[in-house]
Amino acid sequence: MRPFPPIPMLDLSRQDAPVEAAIRTAVLEVLKGKRFILGPRVEALEEALARYHREAGGGDCGVVTVASGTDALHLALRALGIGPGDEVLTTPFTFFATIEAIFYVGARPIFADIDPETYCLDPQEVVRRITPRTRALLPVHLYGHPADLPALVALARERGLWLVEDCAQAFGARIQGRPVGTWGDVGCYSFFPSKNLGAYGDGGGVVTRHPQVAQRIRRLRNHGSRERYRHASVGYNSRLDELQAAVLLAKLPHIDAWNEARRLVARWYRKHLAGIPGVRLPGEREGVLHVYHQFTIRVIHREAVCRALEAAGISWAIHYPQPVHLQEACHPLGYQEGDFPRAEAAAREVLSLPIFPGLTEEEVAWIARTIGEALASCASS
Ligand SMILES: *Cc1c(COP(=O)(O)O)cnc(C)c1O
């Protein structure tokens, strides 16, 4: 019945096999050295990450690591001076952390609907929602597909707004060869274990071409201190630790190859899912390097497809079942069902399938066949 053992959404053992030995060595060195916070590995990682962006054509930028992707977004907004009375324009179709960061600084999230092809903010919808209180645009490169950065950069310039990119799902993604994170004022990364570049615990970072912003985030992450026991402002405890930095340093040289491996899996999905009625494949815009953090299709009869995948031992996920503007936590903002019809339709139909470096074409074909058979039996009943 089942030609394969169960297929998870992400198999880190398979992905990380080529770096397993290097990670063990690096972690043991940290254990020996007994330096765990703000040590040489964090410094080396920040330099390596900055070099990665610079060498990819990201311009003269610097990187500051923090404790999580959520903190990266939070500290970026705080460092830009966004606060009470300000509005931050963002997408209703994202992981909730994007919006939490806006609440943390006391600003108000304002949503604009998505482009139904890429699931990212539609710049034309963004224009309609700008008010005199708008201070920043916060696009999310959802599933690893970059938002329309050329249009958003132009809009931010014209209206005098900050552009903060939520790159949590898109490390290594590019537009016209230029990496995400370097188009806007601040790019925010998550190194959560399941992200394309994942640590073995929580982690995050910001990339920015504004040295002052980098400097502020550096202080904010370490209790607002300029130097030891001298506090210029009230900050936070939000540092990446040396163990995570060691893991990330070992993994960073492989990220482009891993992203290519994800893109290969995506091509196999396109080939094997092509022509199945009731399946819509994800869009990939011209000039874009999509890094497929998720391979997310749209299906009719989603329930039935999920049950069939489960029966076949194939994992699946829904990113995300409820758009942010309808979340209970956002009720005070006063949004209603029908306000963002594209995001709401996406939430009803999207289905993410297993994708990771090391997933085989045979497995992809089997997943596609399972979906095709489930939809065929829906059509005939
Ligand atoms: C993962 C994620 C975050 C938060 O990152 P953490 O490291 O888990 O705090 C923020 N935004 C998006 C879109 C994410 O996928």
Tab-separated table of C-alpha atoms and ligand atoms in Angstrom:
chain	number	residue	atom	x	y	z
A	1	MET	CA	0.000	0.000	0.000
A	2	ARG	CA	2.606	2.540	1.141
A	3	PRO	CA	5.681	2.605	-1.082
A	4	PHE	CA	7.566	4.899	1.344
A	5	PRO	CA	7.991	5.393	5.083
A	6	PRO	CA	6.039	8.407	6.419
A	7	ILE	CA	7.081	11.681	4.771
A	8	PRO	CA	7.411	14.652	7.165
A	9	MET	CA	7.028	18.310	6.111
A	10	LEU	CA	10.731	18.774	6.795
A	11	ASP	CA	13.358	16.096	7.446
A	12	LEU	CA	16.302	17.850	9.076
A	13	SER	CA	18.266	14.586	9.350
A	14	ARG	CA	18.309	14.343	5.584
A	15	GLN	CA	18.990	18.042	4.992
A	16	ASP	CA	21.716	18.366	7.615
A	17	ALA	CA	23.566	15.085	6.918
A	18	PRO	CA	26.397	16.834	5.011
A	19	VAL	CA	27.056	19.284	7.893
A	20	GLU	CA	26.340	17.022	10.856
A	21	ALA	CA	30.052	16.404	11.605
A	22	ALA	CA	31.004	20.085	11.250
A	23	ILE	CA	28.176	21.084	13.599
A	24	ARG	CA	29.260	18.570	16.253
A	25	THR	CA	32.829	19.851	16.141
A	26	ALA	CA	31.727	23.495	16.303
A	27	VAL	CA	29.349	22.851	19.202
A	28	LEU	CA	32.027	20.943	21.146
A	29	GLU	CA	34.401	23.872	20.712
A	30	VAL	CA	31.821	26.198	22.277
A	31	LEU	CA	31.358	23.764	25.161
A	32	LYS	CA	35.133	23.693	25.694
A	33	GLY	CA	35.575	27.452	25.429
A	34	LYS	CA	32.761	28.191	27.938
A	35	ARG	CA	31.935	31.474	26.283
A	36	PHE	CA	28.184	31.353	25.630
A	37	ILE	CA	26.871	34.887	25.081
A	38	LEU	CA	28.150	37.601	22.705
A	39	GLY	CA	31.401	35.855	21.931
A	40	PRO	CA	33.564	35.315	18.869
A	41	ARG	CA	31.079	33.100	17.003
A	42	VAL	CA	28.291	35.644	17.106
A	43	GLU	CA	30.736	38.221	15.815
A	44	ALA	CA	31.975	35.886	13.053
A	45	LEU	CA	28.415	34.982	12.078
A	46	GLU	CA	27.368	38.624	11.798
A	47	GLU	CA	30.353	39.310	9.566
A	48	ALA	CA	29.667	36.193	7.440
A	49	LEU	CA	25.989	37.111	7.049
A	50	ALA	CA	26.866	40.680	6.069
A	51	ARG	CA	29.385	39.351	3.527
A	52	TYR	CA	26.764	36.988	2.109
A	53	HIS	CA	24.437	39.923	1.431
A	54	ARG	CA	27.166	42.229	0.157
A	55	GLU	CA	28.598	39.636	-2.236
A	56	ALA	CA	25.130	38.957	-3.617
A	57	GLY	CA	24.804	42.615	-4.589
A	58	GLY	CA	23.044	43.845	-1.470
A	59	GLY	CA	25.224	46.937	-1.129
A	60	ASP	CA	27.084	48.114	1.937
A	61	CYS	CA	25.145	46.525	4.775
A	62	GLY	CA	25.667	45.169	8.264
A	63	VAL	CA	24.028	42.422	10.299
A	64	VAL	CA	23.019	42.275	13.967
A	65	THR	CA	21.819	38.964	15.396
A	66	VAL	CA	19.063	38.742	18.016
A	67	ALA	CA	17.191	36.036	19.909
A	68	SER	CA	14.411	35.345	17.357
A	69	GLY	CA	12.732	36.493	14.179
A	70	THR	CA	9.977	38.041	16.249
A	71	ASP	CA	12.560	40.111	18.141
A	72	ALA	CA	14.230	41.086	14.842
A	73	LEU	CA	10.944	42.632	13.702
A	74	HIS	CA	10.233	44.182	17.087
A	75	LEU	CA	13.670	45.739	17.544
A	76	ALA	CA	13.733	46.948	13.916
A	77	LEU	CA	10.474	48.854	14.376
A	78	ARG	CA	11.664	50.225	17.719
A	79	ALA	CA	15.017	51.307	16.309
A	80	LEU	CA	13.200	53.192	13.542
A	81	GLY	CA	11.278	55.119	16.192
A	82	ILE	CA	7.866	53.693	15.312
A	83	GLY	CA	5.428	53.852	18.209
A	84	PRO	CA	2.029	54.935	19.513
A	85	GLY	CA	-0.023	56.912	16.999
A	86	ASP	CA	1.814	55.361	14.053
A	87	GLU	CA	0.404	52.956	11.509
A	88	VAL	CA	2.342	50.095	9.935
A	89	LEU	CA	0.950	48.742	6.687
A	90	THR	CA	1.237	44.980	6.323
A	91	THR	CA	-0.349	41.788	5.007
A	92	PRO	CA	-3.222	39.944	6.679
A	93	PHE	CA	-1.832	36.649	5.328
A	94	THR	CA	1.247	35.886	7.422
A	95	PHE	CA	2.430	34.202	10.592
A	96	PHE	CA	1.101	36.125	13.592
A	97	ALA	CA	4.575	37.264	14.758
A	98	THR	CA	4.682	39.883	11.988
A	99	ILE	CA	1.745	41.639	13.617
A	100	GLU	CA	2.862	41.085	17.209
A	101	ALA	CA	5.956	43.185	16.500
A	102	ILE	CA	3.726	46.104	15.474
A	103	PHE	CA	1.673	45.768	18.675
A	104	TYR	CA	4.836	45.559	20.837
A	105	VAL	CA	5.899	49.079	19.841
A	106	GLY	CA	2.381	50.432	20.400
A	107	ALA	CA	1.692	51.108	16.713
A	108	ARG	CA	-1.388	50.009	14.812
A	109	PRO	CA	-1.314	47.343	12.089
A	110	ILE	CA	-3.205	48.328	8.938
A	111	PHE	CA	-3.784	45.564	6.436
A	112	ALA	CA	-3.855	45.555	2.647
A	113	ASP	CA	-4.920	42.568	0.563
A	114	ILE	CA	-2.531	40.152	-1.143
A	115	ASP	CA	-1.594	39.344	-4.714
A	116	PRO	CA	-3.444	36.040	-5.265
A	117	GLU	CA	-0.571	34.650	-7.375
A	118	THR	CA	2.287	35.158	-4.893
A	119	TYR	CA	0.346	35.509	-1.591
A	120	CYS	CA	2.453	38.613	-0.839
A	121	LEU	CA	1.238	42.208	-0.365
A	122	ASP	CA	-0.256	43.751	-3.511
A	123	PRO	CA	1.369	47.205	-3.887
A	124	GLN	CA	-1.797	48.596	-5.502
A	125	GLU	CA	-3.793	47.613	-2.425
A	126	VAL	CA	-1.092	49.143	-0.228
A	127	VAL	CA	-1.417	52.535	-1.953
A	128	ARG	CA	-5.132	52.705	-1.114
A	129	ARG	CA	-4.485	52.162	2.609
A	130	ILE	CA	-1.805	54.784	3.214
A	131	THR	CA	-2.905	57.539	5.613
A	132	PRO	CA	-1.087	60.540	7.119
A	133	ARG	CA	-0.278	58.307	10.134
A	134	THR	CA	1.412	55.574	8.061
A	135	ARG	CA	5.096	55.335	8.995
A	136	ALA	CA	6.252	52.032	7.554
A	137	LEU	CA	5.498	49.272	5.069
A	138	LEU	CA	6.049	45.723	6.331
A	139	PRO	CA	5.857	43.191	3.484
A	140	VAL	CA	6.372	39.464	4.123
A	141	HIS	CA	8.149	37.250	1.604
A	142	LEU	CA	5.676	34.478	2.218
A	143	TYR	CA	6.648	30.847	1.518
A	144	GLY	CA	10.007	32.158	0.208
A	145	HIS	CA	8.598	34.196	-2.690
A	146	PRO	CA	9.781	37.821	-2.520
A	147	ALA	CA	7.094	40.478	-2.295
A	148	ASP	CA	7.090	43.057	-5.118
A	149	LEU	CA	10.059	44.965	-3.689
A	150	PRO	CA	10.756	47.262	-6.684
A	151	ALA	CA	7.207	48.637	-6.434
A	152	LEU	CA	7.284	48.821	-2.630
A	153	VAL	CA	10.677	50.573	-2.575
A	154	ALA	CA	9.383	53.177	-5.049
A	155	LEU	CA	6.242	53.691	-2.980
A	156	ALA	CA	8.152	53.993	0.300
A	157	ARG	CA	10.507	56.590	-1.242
A	158	GLU	CA	7.694	58.614	-2.768
A	159	ARG	CA	5.693	58.708	0.484
A	160	GLY	CA	8.614	58.995	2.891
A	161	LEU	CA	7.927	55.666	4.621
A	162	TRP	CA	10.270	53.117	6.171
A	163	LEU	CA	10.394	49.759	4.444
A	164	VAL	CA	10.916	46.801	6.786
A	165	GLU	CA	11.059	43.353	5.183
A	166	ASP	CA	9.907	40.220	6.991
A	167	CYS	CA	12.409	37.787	5.444
A	168	ALA	CA	11.760	35.000	7.989
A	169	GLN	CA	10.738	32.541	5.244
A	170	ALA	CA	13.021	33.804	2.512
A	171	PHE	CA	16.714	33.628	3.377
A	172	GLY	CA	18.616	33.743	0.070
A	173	ALA	CA	15.624	34.775	-2.074
A	174	ARG	CA	16.389	37.433	-4.692
A	175	ILE	CA	14.830	39.830	-7.134
A	176	GLN	CA	16.895	40.721	-10.182
A	177	GLY	CA	19.787	39.010	-8.415
A	178	ARG	CA	19.614	41.248	-5.349
A	179	PRO	CA	18.861	39.517	-2.050
A	180	VAL	CA	15.736	40.230	-0.040
A	181	GLY	CA	16.463	42.150	3.136
A	182	THR	CA	18.678	44.640	1.311
A	183	TRP	CA	15.947	46.361	-0.701
A	184	GLY	CA	14.293	47.993	2.273
A	185	ASP	CA	15.658	49.847	5.295
A	186	VAL	CA	15.798	46.762	7.509
A	187	GLY	CA	15.470	43.069	6.606
A	188	CYS	CA	14.410	40.750	9.435
A	189	TYR	CA	15.379	37.078	9.577
A	190	SER	CA	14.341	34.134	11.708
A	191	PHE	CA	16.692	31.234	12.328
A	192	PHE	CA	13.954	29.086	13.862
A	193	PRO	CA	14.966	25.433	13.200
A	194	SER	CA	12.462	24.891	10.384
A	195	LYS	CA	13.414	28.013	8.387
A	196	ASN	CA	15.586	27.609	5.270
A	197	LEU	CA	18.592	28.676	7.347
A	198	GLY	CA	17.719	27.232	10.743
A	199	ALA	CA	19.594	27.078	14.049
A	200	TYR	CA	19.139	24.305	16.639
A	201	GLY	CA	17.020	26.604	18.765
A	202	ASP	CA	15.585	30.117	18.445
A	203	GLY	CA	17.477	32.850	16.645
A	204	GLY	CA	17.053	35.898	14.465
A	205	GLY	CA	18.878	38.761	12.836
A	206	VAL	CA	18.550	42.041	10.977
A	207	VAL	CA	20.378	43.290	7.914
A	208	THR	CA	20.497	47.024	7.313
A	209	ARG	CA	22.471	49.605	5.364
A	210	HIS	CA	21.852	52.232	8.092
A	211	PRO	CA	24.759	52.019	10.588
A	212	GLN	CA	22.781	54.019	13.157
A	213	VAL	CA	19.871	51.601	13.016
A	214	ALA	CA	22.274	48.667	13.413
A	215	GLN	CA	23.862	50.444	16.377
A	216	ARG	CA	20.474	51.016	18.051
A	217	ILE	CA	19.459	47.371	17.601
A	218	ARG	CA	22.839	46.296	19.010
A	219	ARG	CA	22.085	48.301	22.147
A	220	LEU	CA	18.441	47.291	22.390
A	221	ARG	CA	19.325	43.582	22.298
A	222	ASN	CA	21.660	43.988	25.273
A	223	HIS	CA	19.711	45.973	27.898
A	224	GLY	CA	20.214	49.304	26.155
A	225	SER	CA	23.863	49.287	27.119
A	226	ARG	CA	26.596	51.237	25.348
A	227	GLU	CA	29.256	49.516	27.343
A	228	ARG	CA	29.109	47.185	30.311
A	229	TYR	CA	26.870	48.562	33.112
A	230	ARG	CA	26.237	51.848	31.244
A	231	HIS	CA	22.647	51.954	30.017
A	232	ALA	CA	21.722	54.593	27.445
A	233	SER	CA	18.140	53.377	27.244
A	234	VAL	CA	15.863	50.627	28.479
A	235	GLY	CA	16.447	47.639	26.215
A	236	TYR	CA	15.874	43.909	26.199
A	237	ASN	CA	17.644	40.613	26.677
A	238	SER	CA	17.567	39.449	23.061
A	239	ARG	CA	20.872	37.917	22.043
A	240	LEU	CA	21.669	34.986	19.796
A	241	ASP	CA	23.833	32.586	21.801
A	242	GLU	CA	27.210	31.176	20.793
A	243	LEU	CA	25.913	27.612	20.340
A	244	GLN	CA	23.344	28.785	17.800
A	245	ALA	CA	25.920	30.986	16.097
A	246	ALA	CA	28.249	27.973	15.781
A	247	VAL	CA	25.464	25.917	14.159
A	248	LEU	CA	24.565	28.746	11.772
A	249	LEU	CA	28.211	29.345	10.824
A	250	ALA	CA	28.490	25.673	9.849
A	251	LYS	CA	25.259	25.838	7.837
A	252	LEU	CA	25.627	29.183	6.063
A	253	PRO	CA	28.027	27.947	3.317
A	254	HIS	CA	25.334	25.435	2.260
A	255	ILE	CA	22.308	27.734	2.111
A	256	ASP	CA	22.388	28.496	-1.612
A	257	ALA	CA	22.752	24.787	-2.498
A	258	TRP	CA	19.913	23.927	-0.103
A	259	ASN	CA	17.710	26.583	-1.667
A	260	GLU	CA	18.549	25.147	-5.102
A	261	ALA	CA	17.593	21.696	-3.815
A	262	ARG	CA	14.231	23.110	-2.667
A	263	ARG	CA	13.748	24.690	-6.096
A	264	LEU	CA	14.403	21.308	-7.697
A	265	VAL	CA	11.749	19.687	-5.506
A	266	ALA	CA	9.373	22.495	-6.555
A	267	ARG	CA	10.043	21.706	-10.233
A	268	TRP	CA	9.237	18.048	-9.590
A	269	TYR	CA	5.966	19.053	-7.915
A	270	ARG	CA	5.080	21.231	-10.918
A	271	LYS	CA	5.798	18.333	-13.264
A	272	HIS	CA	3.849	15.713	-11.324
A	273	LEU	CA	0.921	17.908	-10.306
A	274	ALA	CA	0.497	19.436	-13.773
A	275	GLY	CA	-2.904	18.829	-15.259
A	276	ILE	CA	-4.580	17.570	-12.091
A	277	PRO	CA	-7.982	19.286	-12.088
A	278	GLY	CA	-8.686	21.175	-8.873
A	279	VAL	CA	-5.009	21.956	-8.085
A	280	ARG	CA	-3.536	25.427	-8.526
A	281	LEU	CA	0.253	25.689	-8.485
A	282	PRO	CA	2.084	28.550	-6.751
A	283	GLY	CA	3.098	31.534	-8.872
A	284	GLU	CA	6.698	32.478	-9.512
A	285	ARG	CA	7.186	35.998	-10.860
A	286	GLU	CA	9.674	36.859	-13.564
A	287	GLY	CA	13.114	37.904	-12.292
A	288	VAL	CA	12.481	36.333	-8.901
A	289	LEU	CA	14.482	33.632	-7.100
A	290	HIS	CA	11.836	31.848	-5.023
A	291	VAL	CA	13.416	29.749	-2.239
A	292	TYR	CA	10.368	27.607	-1.466
A	293	HIS	CA	10.303	27.668	2.301
A	294	GLN	CA	6.949	26.073	1.586
A	295	PHE	CA	5.473	24.528	-1.537
A	296	THR	CA	1.900	25.660	-1.146
A	297	ILE	CA	-0.808	24.725	-3.609
A	298	ARG	CA	-4.470	25.648	-3.676
A	299	VAL	CA	-7.004	22.850	-3.781
A	300	ILE	CA	-10.714	22.424	-3.854
A	301	HIS	CA	-11.899	19.660	-1.509
A	302	ARG	CA	-8.979	20.438	0.830
A	303	GLU	CA	-10.430	18.325	3.634
A	304	ALA	CA	-10.613	15.207	1.477
A	305	VAL	CA	-7.098	15.737	0.132
A	306	CYS	CA	-5.710	16.103	3.670
A	307	ARG	CA	-7.417	12.883	4.784
A	308	ALA	CA	-5.959	11.020	1.777
A	309	LEU	CA	-2.447	12.356	2.477
A	310	GLU	CA	-2.770	11.324	6.105
A	311	ALA	CA	-3.845	7.812	5.140
A	312	ALA	CA	-0.750	7.586	2.923
A	313	GLY	CA	1.565	8.740	5.741
A	314	ILE	CA	2.280	12.080	4.056
A	315	SER	CA	2.463	15.180	6.259
A	316	TRP	CA	0.726	18.405	5.255
A	317	ALA	CA	0.153	21.842	6.802
A	318	ILE	CA	-2.070	24.841	6.312
A	319	HIS	CA	-0.229	28.155	6.281
A	320	TYR	CA	-2.454	29.768	7.453
A	321	PRO	CA	-5.998	28.657	8.323
A	322	GLN	CA	-7.134	32.094	9.539
A	323	PRO	CA	-5.977	35.467	8.200
A	324	VAL	CA	-4.579	37.817	10.801
A	325	HIS	CA	-7.336	40.451	10.595
A	326	LEU	CA	-9.870	37.830	11.735
A	327	GLN	CA	-7.768	36.497	14.637
A	328	GLU	CA	-9.376	36.907	18.034
A	329	ALA	CA	-6.381	38.972	19.187
A	330	CYS	CA	-7.122	41.488	16.415
A	331	HIS	CA	-10.842	41.929	17.159
A	332	PRO	CA	-10.154	45.315	18.811
A	333	LEU	CA	-8.910	46.581	15.409
A	334	GLY	CA	-12.472	46.262	14.108
A	335	TYR	CA	-11.900	44.300	10.912
A	336	GLN	CA	-14.603	41.968	9.589
A	337	GLU	CA	-14.980	38.990	7.314
A	338	GLY	CA	-15.023	40.227	3.722
A	339	ASP	CA	-12.495	43.034	4.323
A	340	PHE	CA	-9.651	41.169	2.543
A	341	PRO	CA	-11.344	38.649	0.257
A	342	ARG	CA	-8.150	37.377	-1.396
A	343	ALA	CA	-6.457	36.596	1.908
A	344	GLU	CA	-9.659	34.976	3.159
A	345	ALA	CA	-10.002	32.811	0.029
A	346	ALA	CA	-6.343	31.769	0.327
A	347	ALA	CA	-6.876	30.738	3.954
A	348	ARG	CA	-9.708	28.436	2.829
A	349	GLU	CA	-7.790	26.744	0.015
A	350	VAL	CA	-4.020	26.685	0.631
A	351	LEU	CA	-2.239	23.432	1.397
A	352	SER	CA	1.502	23.106	2.032
A	353	LEU	CA	3.235	19.882	1.000
A	354	PRO	CA	6.524	18.367	2.252
A	355	ILE	CA	9.580	20.166	0.883
A	356	PHE	CA	13.222	19.941	1.976
A	357	PRO	CA	16.649	19.179	0.500
A	358	GLY	CA	16.868	15.423	0.133
A	359	LEU	CA	13.204	14.754	-0.682
A	360	THR	CA	13.266	12.477	-3.752
A	361	GLU	CA	11.404	12.726	-7.042
A	362	GLU	CA	9.835	9.317	-6.349
A	363	GLU	CA	8.373	10.662	-3.113
A	364	VAL	CA	7.115	13.809	-4.864
A	365	ALA	CA	5.484	11.678	-7.570
A	366	TRP	CA	3.803	9.576	-4.891
A	367	ILE	CA	2.513	12.686	-3.089
A	368	ALA	CA	1.162	14.061	-6.376
A	369	ARG	CA	-0.492	10.756	-7.250
A	370	THR	CA	-2.152	10.616	-3.822
A	371	ILE	CA	-3.567	14.110	-4.355
A	372	GLY	CA	-4.733	13.300	-7.887
A	373	GLU	CA	-6.522	10.145	-6.755
A	374	ALA	CA	-8.219	11.942	-3.861
A	375	LEU	CA	-9.514	14.679	-6.165
A	376	ALA	CA	-10.620	12.146	-8.773
A	377	SER	CA	-12.676	10.276	-6.232
A	378	CYS	CA	-14.229	13.577	-5.041
A	379	ALA	CA	-15.185	14.371	-8.640
A	380	SER	CA	-16.773	10.986	-9.243
A	381	SER	CA	-18.793	10.842	-6.011
B	1	LIG	C1	8.910	32.325	11.624
B	1	LIG	C2	8.342	33.649	11.289
B	1	LIG	C3	8.473	34.755	12.136
B	1	LIG	C4	8.995	34.664	13.543
B	1	LIG	O1	10.209	34.096	13.702
B	1	LIG	P1	10.638	33.446	15.133
B	1	LIG	O2	12.086	33.230	14.965
B	1	LIG	O3	9.862	32.172	15.270
B	1	LIG	O4	10.311	34.424	16.191
B	1	LIG	C5	8.023	35.980	11.686
B	1	LIG	N1	7.446	36.120	10.490
B	1	LIG	C6	7.263	35.070	9.664
B	1	LIG	C7	6.611	35.295	8.339
B	1	LIG	C8	7.685	33.802	10.040
B	1	LIG	O5	7.492	32.767	9.215
